[in-house]
């Protein structure tokens, strides 16, 4: 059975910023030792309805957290920034690297004494680690009440109620084709002008290092109509920039219609027609699925930004083979060439893993060479972290010493910092169209925003000018390794 719950606006604003941190609650007069919190937005909220929510990991996790926030708000739950004030403590977890997982496990351990003092408190482990470790979490942390995987989080209110009355509950079904879908009518994300929209879930690739296919299951694409309807509703609520999300977003459309090829380009064409929508992005693309049709759509549709996140992972064919990435370095180069030829001013970002099983110095140098040659606008560099349940963990030795991984990581970070600064400097003197995001966190006399290439620009302005969500021209006067600095010019 499928249903499409459509959200009405909540009574209070959702948590504003969940980036690896506790969600701030709506302004509230907290009474941590009492059972009721007085909140200007939520009225009097009993402790059992107060949620402390921490979110770890990728954008997909943040979007899942947004949808969880929405179902909880609908059921009368409200958010608190204090664990000791909460009746429900939730962690939306990341399993991609060991470090992220260990952070959550140590937080769970630290909650034991509080749970002993407050047996009514419900602790939930949600998302990728929950899916990965399943019921074993209850064995290691018997004070946990909910283990809920990536396919069942819309059931959270029911699971919280059951954990209170029946004891520990697990919800780990991954059958997305038959699980409920969720269509939003407004964004619950950190900014009212920007929204993330999932076009697909899961991943059909089998990269040997990656735990995601295990934690998120097989690829299932949402129908084009459903995505377009959600985007329209978001735009009606004030959103001007939409980023489409998928683990391999550019393989979108598989198995959607028998006998017809549907690709991400079809979604882009439809979204490009929505009045009021200003910018469209999509992340993350896989080199294997970067078709000419998609590149042409990027080049031809004015709302699609010139930004592409295309993880390469390594510059060595031998390493790519061991990773089962299904492309060669040469194929990657050709894809980049076609994208740069057709999409003028393209900003290219990538992911790289250093120290993968058996990576020799010579193989690492091939990555250095590729990065020097391609000159990415940005690169996320990761030290390989062995993950239980992956093919690499079962079949290949994690044999590159930690200090070598660290050293290689530093080499690539230095290289990228130099290249990014050089690329940013090329923009000095030009006028850019900036989507204003809001006041700078470091300097309230300045505003920040992004250009179409996803680069951050800081420029003079005040929050009370009400510019957030507007596109304005800014002249670039200076570049650092991280941001551009600019001055406003008349529109
Ligand atoms: N779907 C994306 C793609 O097409 O490659 C990547 C998803 S993954 C969550 C994000 C990034 O984490 C990957 O691109 C990879 O660089 C990194 N990553 C994944 N597994 C890793 C591991 N075991 N150790 C280190 N980095 C890893
Ligand atoms: Fe992971 Fe590879 Fe999919 S990196 S998310 S298995 S494309």
Coordinates of C-alpha atoms in Angstrom, one line a residue, residues 111-481:
X111 CA 22.9 8.5 28.0
X112 CA 22.8 5.4 30.2
X113 CA 22.7 7.2 33.6
X114 CA 20.0 9.7 32.4
X115 CA 17.8 6.8 31.2
X116 CA 18.2 5.1 34.5
X117 CA 17.0 8.2 36.3
X118 CA 14.2 8.7 33.8
X119 CA 12.9 5.3 32.6
X120 CA 10.2 7.0 30.6
X121 CA 12.7 8.6 28.2
X122 CA 12.7 7.0 24.7
X123 CA 16.1 6.8 22.9
X124 CA 16.0 6.1 19.2
X125 CA 18.8 5.2 16.8
X126 CA 17.7 6.0 13.2
X127 CA 19.1 5.8 9.7
X128 CA 22.2 4.1 8.3
X129 CA 23.9 2.7 11.4
X130 CA 20.5 1.4 12.6
X131 CA 20.0 -0.3 9.3
X132 CA 23.6 -1.6 9.3
X133 CA 23.8 -3.0 12.9
X134 CA 20.1 -3.8 13.3
X135 CA 19.0 -5.5 16.5
X136 CA 22.7 -5.8 17.6
X137 CA 22.3 -2.2 18.8
X138 CA 19.9 -3.4 21.6
X139 CA 22.5 -5.9 22.8
X140 CA 25.2 -3.2 23.1
X141 CA 22.9 -0.5 24.3
X142 CA 20.0 -2.1 26.2
X143 CA 18.7 1.4 27.1
X144 CA 17.8 2.1 23.5
X145 CA 14.1 1.9 22.7
X146 CA 13.9 2.3 18.9
X147 CA 16.1 1.0 16.1
X148 CA 14.7 2.4 12.9
X149 CA 16.3 2.0 9.5
X150 CA 16.3 4.3 6.5
X151 CA 13.1 2.9 5.0
X152 CA 10.7 3.3 8.0
X153 CA 11.2 6.6 9.6
X154 CA 7.8 8.0 8.7
X155 CA 6.5 5.6 11.3
X156 CA 8.4 7.4 14.1
X157 CA 5.4 8.6 16.1
X158 CA 4.0 5.1 16.2
X159 CA 7.4 3.6 17.1
X160 CA 7.8 6.1 20.0
X161 CA 4.3 5.2 21.3
X162 CA 5.1 1.5 21.0
X163 CA 8.5 1.8 22.7
X164 CA 6.7 3.5 25.6
X165 CA 4.1 0.8 26.0
X166 CA 5.7 -2.4 24.7
X167 CA 9.5 -1.9 25.2
X168 CA 12.2 -1.9 22.5
X169 CA 11.0 -1.9 18.9
X170 CA 12.9 -2.3 15.6
X171 CA 11.7 -1.1 12.1
X172 CA 14.1 -2.2 9.4
X173 CA 12.1 -2.8 6.3
X174 CA 13.9 -1.5 3.2
X175 CA 11.3 -2.2 0.6
X176 CA 10.9 1.3 -0.8
X177 CA 8.5 0.3 -3.5
X178 CA 6.0 -0.6 -0.9
X179 CA 6.8 1.8 1.9
X180 CA 5.0 5.1 2.3
X181 CA 6.2 8.2 0.5
X182 CA 6.2 11.6 1.7
X183 CA 5.4 14.7 -0.4
X184 CA 6.1 18.1 1.3
X185 CA 4.3 21.3 0.6
X186 CA 6.9 23.4 2.3
X187 CA 10.6 23.1 3.2
X188 CA 11.5 22.2 6.7
X189 CA 15.2 22.8 6.0
X190 CA 17.6 25.3 7.4
X191 CA 16.7 28.0 4.9
X192 CA 13.2 28.9 3.6
X193 CA 14.5 29.8 0.2
X194 CA 16.4 26.5 -0.5
X195 CA 15.2 23.0 -0.5
X196 CA 16.5 19.5 -1.1
X197 CA 14.2 17.1 -2.9
X198 CA 14.9 13.4 -3.2
X199 CA 14.4 12.0 -6.7
X200 CA 15.4 8.4 -5.8
X201 CA 16.5 6.3 -2.9
X202 CA 19.1 3.6 -2.5
X203 CA 22.0 2.6 -4.8
X204 CA 22.4 -0.2 -7.3
X205 CA 26.2 0.2 -7.5
X206 CA 28.6 -2.1 -5.7
X207 CA 31.6 0.0 -4.8
X208 CA 33.6 -2.3 -2.7
X209 CA 34.4 0.3 0.0
X210 CA 30.8 1.6 0.5
X211 CA 28.2 0.5 3.0
X212 CA 25.4 2.6 1.4
X213 CA 23.8 -0.1 -0.8
X214 CA 23.5 -2.2 2.5
X215 CA 22.0 0.6 4.5
X216 CA 19.8 2.2 1.9
X217 CA 18.9 -0.8 -0.3
X218 CA 18.2 -1.0 -4.1
X219 CA 17.6 2.1 -6.2
X220 CA 14.0 3.2 -6.5
X221 CA 13.2 6.4 -8.5
X222 CA 10.2 8.5 -7.8
X223 CA 7.8 9.2 -10.7
X224 CA 8.6 12.5 -12.5
X225 CA 5.1 13.9 -11.8
X226 CA 5.5 13.3 -8.0
X227 CA 8.8 15.2 -8.0
X228 CA 7.4 18.1 -10.1
X229 CA 4.3 18.4 -7.8
X230 CA 6.5 18.5 -4.7
X231 CA 8.8 21.1 -6.3
X232 CA 5.9 23.3 -7.4
X233 CA 4.5 23.2 -3.8
X234 CA 7.9 24.1 -2.4
X235 CA 8.2 27.1 -4.8
X236 CA 4.6 28.2 -3.9
X237 CA 5.9 28.3 -0.2
X238 CA 8.8 30.6 -1.1
X239 CA 11.6 28.2 -2.2
X240 CA 13.7 29.6 -5.1
X241 CA 16.5 27.0 -5.3
X242 CA 16.0 23.3 -5.4
X243 CA 18.8 20.7 -5.2
X244 CA 17.8 17.2 -6.4
X245 CA 19.3 14.4 -4.3
X246 CA 20.2 10.8 -5.1
X247 CA 23.2 8.6 -4.3
X248 CA 23.7 8.3 -8.1
X249 CA 21.3 11.0 -9.0
X250 CA 22.1 10.8 -12.7
X251 CA 21.1 7.1 -13.0
X252 CA 17.6 8.4 -12.1
X253 CA 14.7 6.8 -14.0
X254 CA 15.7 3.1 -14.0
X255 CA 12.7 0.8 -14.1
X256 CA 10.2 3.8 -14.0
X257 CA 8.4 3.0 -17.3
X258 CA 8.6 -0.2 -19.3
X259 CA 10.0 0.3 -22.8
X260 CA 10.7 4.0 -22.3
X261 CA 14.0 5.6 -21.3
X262 CA 13.4 8.2 -18.6
X263 CA 16.4 10.1 -17.3
X264 CA 17.2 13.0 -15.0
X265 CA 17.1 15.3 -18.0
X266 CA 13.3 14.8 -18.1
X267 CA 13.0 16.0 -14.5
X268 CA 15.2 19.0 -15.2
X269 CA 13.2 20.0 -18.3
X270 CA 9.9 19.9 -16.3
X271 CA 11.4 21.8 -13.3
X272 CA 12.9 24.5 -15.6
X273 CA 9.3 25.4 -16.5
X274 CA 8.2 26.2 -12.9
X275 CA 7.6 30.0 -12.6
X276 CA 9.4 31.4 -9.5
X277 CA 12.0 28.7 -9.3
X278 CA 15.3 30.3 -10.0
X279 CA 18.0 27.7 -9.6
X280 CA 18.2 23.9 -9.9
X281 CA 21.1 21.7 -8.8
X282 CA 21.6 18.0 -8.5
X283 CA 24.0 15.8 -6.4
X284 CA 25.7 13.3 -6.5
X285 CA 26.5 12.2 -10.1
X286 CA 28.3 8.9 -11.0
X287 CA 30.7 9.2 -13.9
X288 CA 29.2 6.1 -15.5
X289 CA 25.8 7.7 -16.0
X290 CA 26.8 11.1 -17.2
X291 CA 25.1 10.9 -20.6
X292 CA 25.2 13.4 -23.4
X293 CA 21.5 14.0 -23.0
X294 CA 22.0 15.0 -19.4
X295 CA 25.0 17.2 -20.2
X296 CA 22.9 18.9 -23.0
X297 CA 20.1 19.6 -20.6
X298 CA 22.6 21.2 -18.1
X299 CA 24.0 23.3 -21.0
X300 CA 20.6 24.3 -22.4
X301 CA 18.3 24.9 -19.4
X302 CA 18.8 28.3 -17.9
X303 CA 17.8 27.4 -14.4
X304 CA 20.1 24.5 -14.1
X305 CA 23.3 25.7 -12.4
X306 CA 26.8 25.1 -13.8
X307 CA 27.8 22.9 -10.9
X308 CA 28.6 19.2 -11.0
X309 CA 29.6 16.9 -8.2
X310 CA 31.3 14.0 -9.9
X311 CA 33.2 11.7 -7.5
X312 CA 36.3 10.2 -9.1
X313 CA 37.6 8.4 -5.9
X314 CA 41.1 7.7 -7.4
X315 CA 43.3 8.6 -10.3
X316 CA 44.6 5.0 -10.7
X317 CA 42.8 2.4 -12.9
X318 CA 44.1 -0.4 -10.7
X319 CA 42.5 1.2 -7.6
X320 CA 39.3 2.0 -9.4
X321 CA 39.1 -1.7 -10.4
X322 CA 39.6 -2.8 -6.8
X323 CA 36.9 -0.3 -5.8
X324 CA 34.6 -1.7 -8.6
X325 CA 33.9 1.8 -9.7
X326 CA 33.0 0.6 -13.3
X327 CA 34.9 3.4 -15.2
X328 CA 38.5 4.1 -16.1
X329 CA 40.4 7.3 -15.5
X330 CA 40.4 7.9 -19.2
X331 CA 36.6 7.6 -19.3
X332 CA 36.4 10.0 -16.4
X333 CA 38.6 12.5 -18.3
X334 CA 36.4 12.2 -21.4
X335 CA 33.2 12.9 -19.4
X336 CA 34.8 16.0 -17.8
X337 CA 35.9 17.1 -21.3
X338 CA 32.4 16.8 -22.7
X339 CA 30.9 18.6 -19.7
X340 CA 33.4 21.5 -19.9
X341 CA 33.0 21.8 -23.6
X342 CA 29.2 22.1 -23.5
X343 CA 28.5 23.7 -20.1
X344 CA 30.3 27.1 -20.1
X345 CA 31.8 28.1 -16.7
X346 CA 31.2 24.6 -15.2
X347 CA 32.4 24.3 -11.6
X348 CA 33.4 20.7 -10.9
X349 CA 33.6 19.1 -7.5
X350 CA 34.8 15.6 -6.6
X351 CA 35.3 13.0 -3.8
X352 CA 38.6 11.2 -3.4
X353 CA 39.5 8.3 -1.1
X354 CA 43.2 8.0 0.0
X355 CA 44.7 4.8 1.4
X356 CA 42.3 2.4 -0.1
X357 CA 43.3 -1.3 0.2
X358 CA 46.7 -1.9 -1.4
X359 CA 47.1 1.7 -2.6
X360 CA 50.8 2.1 -3.5
X361 CA 52.8 5.3 -3.6
X362 CA 52.8 5.2 -7.4
X363 CA 49.0 4.7 -7.4
X364 CA 48.5 7.6 -5.1
X365 CA 50.8 9.8 -7.3
X366 CA 48.3 9.0 -10.2
X367 CA 45.6 10.7 -8.1
X368 CA 47.8 13.7 -7.5
X369 CA 48.5 13.9 -11.2
X370 CA 44.8 13.7 -12.1
X371 CA 43.9 16.4 -9.6
X372 CA 46.6 18.7 -10.9
X373 CA 45.3 18.1 -14.4
X374 CA 41.6 18.4 -13.9
X375 CA 41.8 21.3 -11.5
X376 CA 38.6 20.7 -9.5
X377 CA 36.8 23.6 -8.0
X378 CA 36.5 21.6 -4.8
X379 CA 37.4 18.1 -3.5
X380 CA 36.2 16.1 -0.5
X381 CA 39.1 14.0 0.5
X382 CA 38.5 11.0 2.7
X383 CA 40.8 8.5 4.4
X384 CA 39.7 5.0 3.7
X385 CA 37.7 3.6 6.6
X386 CA 37.0 -0.2 6.5
X387 CA 33.2 -0.9 7.0
X388 CA 31.9 -4.2 8.1
X389 CA 29.6 -5.8 5.6
X390 CA 31.3 -4.3 2.5
X391 CA 33.1 -6.4 -0.1
X392 CA 36.4 -4.7 0.6
X393 CA 36.2 -5.6 4.2
X394 CA 35.6 -9.2 3.3
X395 CA 38.1 -9.6 0.5
X396 CA 40.8 -6.9 0.7
X397 CA 43.3 -6.0 3.4
X398 CA 43.1 -2.5 4.9
X399 CA 46.8 -2.4 4.7
X400 CA 47.8 1.2 4.2
X401 CA 49.1 2.4 7.6
X402 CA 47.1 5.2 9.3
X403 CA 50.0 7.7 9.2
X404 CA 50.4 7.1 5.4
X405 CA 46.6 7.8 5.0
X406 CA 47.0 10.9 7.0
X407 CA 50.0 12.1 5.0
X408 CA 48.3 11.5 1.6
X409 CA 45.2 13.2 2.9
X410 CA 47.3 16.3 3.7
X411 CA 49.0 16.2 0.3
X412 CA 45.7 16.3 -1.5
X413 CA 44.2 18.9 0.9
X414 CA 47.1 21.3 0.3
X415 CA 47.0 20.7 -3.5
X416 CA 43.2 21.4 -3.5
X417 CA 43.5 24.5 -1.4
X418 CA 46.1 25.9 -3.8
X419 CA 44.0 25.1 -6.9
X420 CA 40.7 26.4 -5.3
X421 CA 42.4 29.7 -4.4
X422 CA 43.7 30.1 -8.0
X423 CA 40.3 29.3 -9.4
X424 CA 38.5 31.7 -7.0
X425 CA 41.0 34.5 -7.9
X426 CA 40.1 34.2 -11.6
X427 CA 36.7 35.6 -10.6
X428 CA 38.0 38.8 -9.1
X429 CA 36.7 41.8 -11.1
X430 CA 33.7 40.1 -12.5
X431 CA 30.0 40.6 -11.5
X432 CA 28.2 37.6 -10.2
X433 CA 24.5 36.8 -9.7
X434 CA 24.3 35.9 -6.0
X435 CA 21.4 34.2 -4.3
X436 CA 21.4 35.9 -0.9
X437 CA 21.3 33.4 2.1
X438 CA 21.4 35.7 5.1
X439 CA 23.8 37.5 7.5
X440 CA 27.4 36.3 7.8
X441 CA 27.9 34.3 11.0
X442 CA 31.3 35.9 11.5
X443 CA 30.4 39.5 10.7
X444 CA 26.8 40.8 11.1
X445 CA 27.6 43.9 8.9
X446 CA 27.9 41.5 5.9
X447 CA 25.6 39.1 4.1
X448 CA 26.5 35.8 2.5
X449 CA 25.2 34.1 -0.6
X450 CA 26.2 31.8 -3.4
X451 CA 26.8 32.2 -7.1
X452 CA 25.7 29.6 -9.7
X453 CA 29.0 27.7 -9.3
X454 CA 28.0 27.1 -5.6
X455 CA 30.9 29.4 -4.3
X456 CA 30.3 31.4 -1.2
X457 CA 30.4 35.2 -1.5
X458 CA 30.5 37.6 1.4
X459 CA 29.5 41.3 0.8
X460 CA 28.2 44.4 2.8
X461 CA 24.6 44.3 3.9
X462 CA 22.3 43.9 6.9
X463 CA 19.8 41.2 7.8
X464 CA 17.0 43.8 8.1
X465 CA 17.2 44.7 4.4
X466 CA 15.2 41.6 3.7
X467 CA 17.4 40.4 0.9
X468 CA 17.4 36.7 1.8
X469 CA 16.1 34.7 -1.2
X470 CA 16.8 37.4 -3.7
X471 CA 19.2 37.3 -6.6
X472 CA 21.4 40.3 -6.7
X473 CA 24.5 41.4 -8.6
X474 CA 27.8 41.6 -6.7
X475 CA 31.2 42.6 -8.0
X476 CA 34.0 40.3 -6.7
X477 CA 36.8 42.3 -5.2
X478 CA 38.9 39.6 -3.4
X479 CA 39.4 35.9 -3.1
X480 CA 40.5 33.7 -0.2
X481 CA 41.0 30.0 -0.4

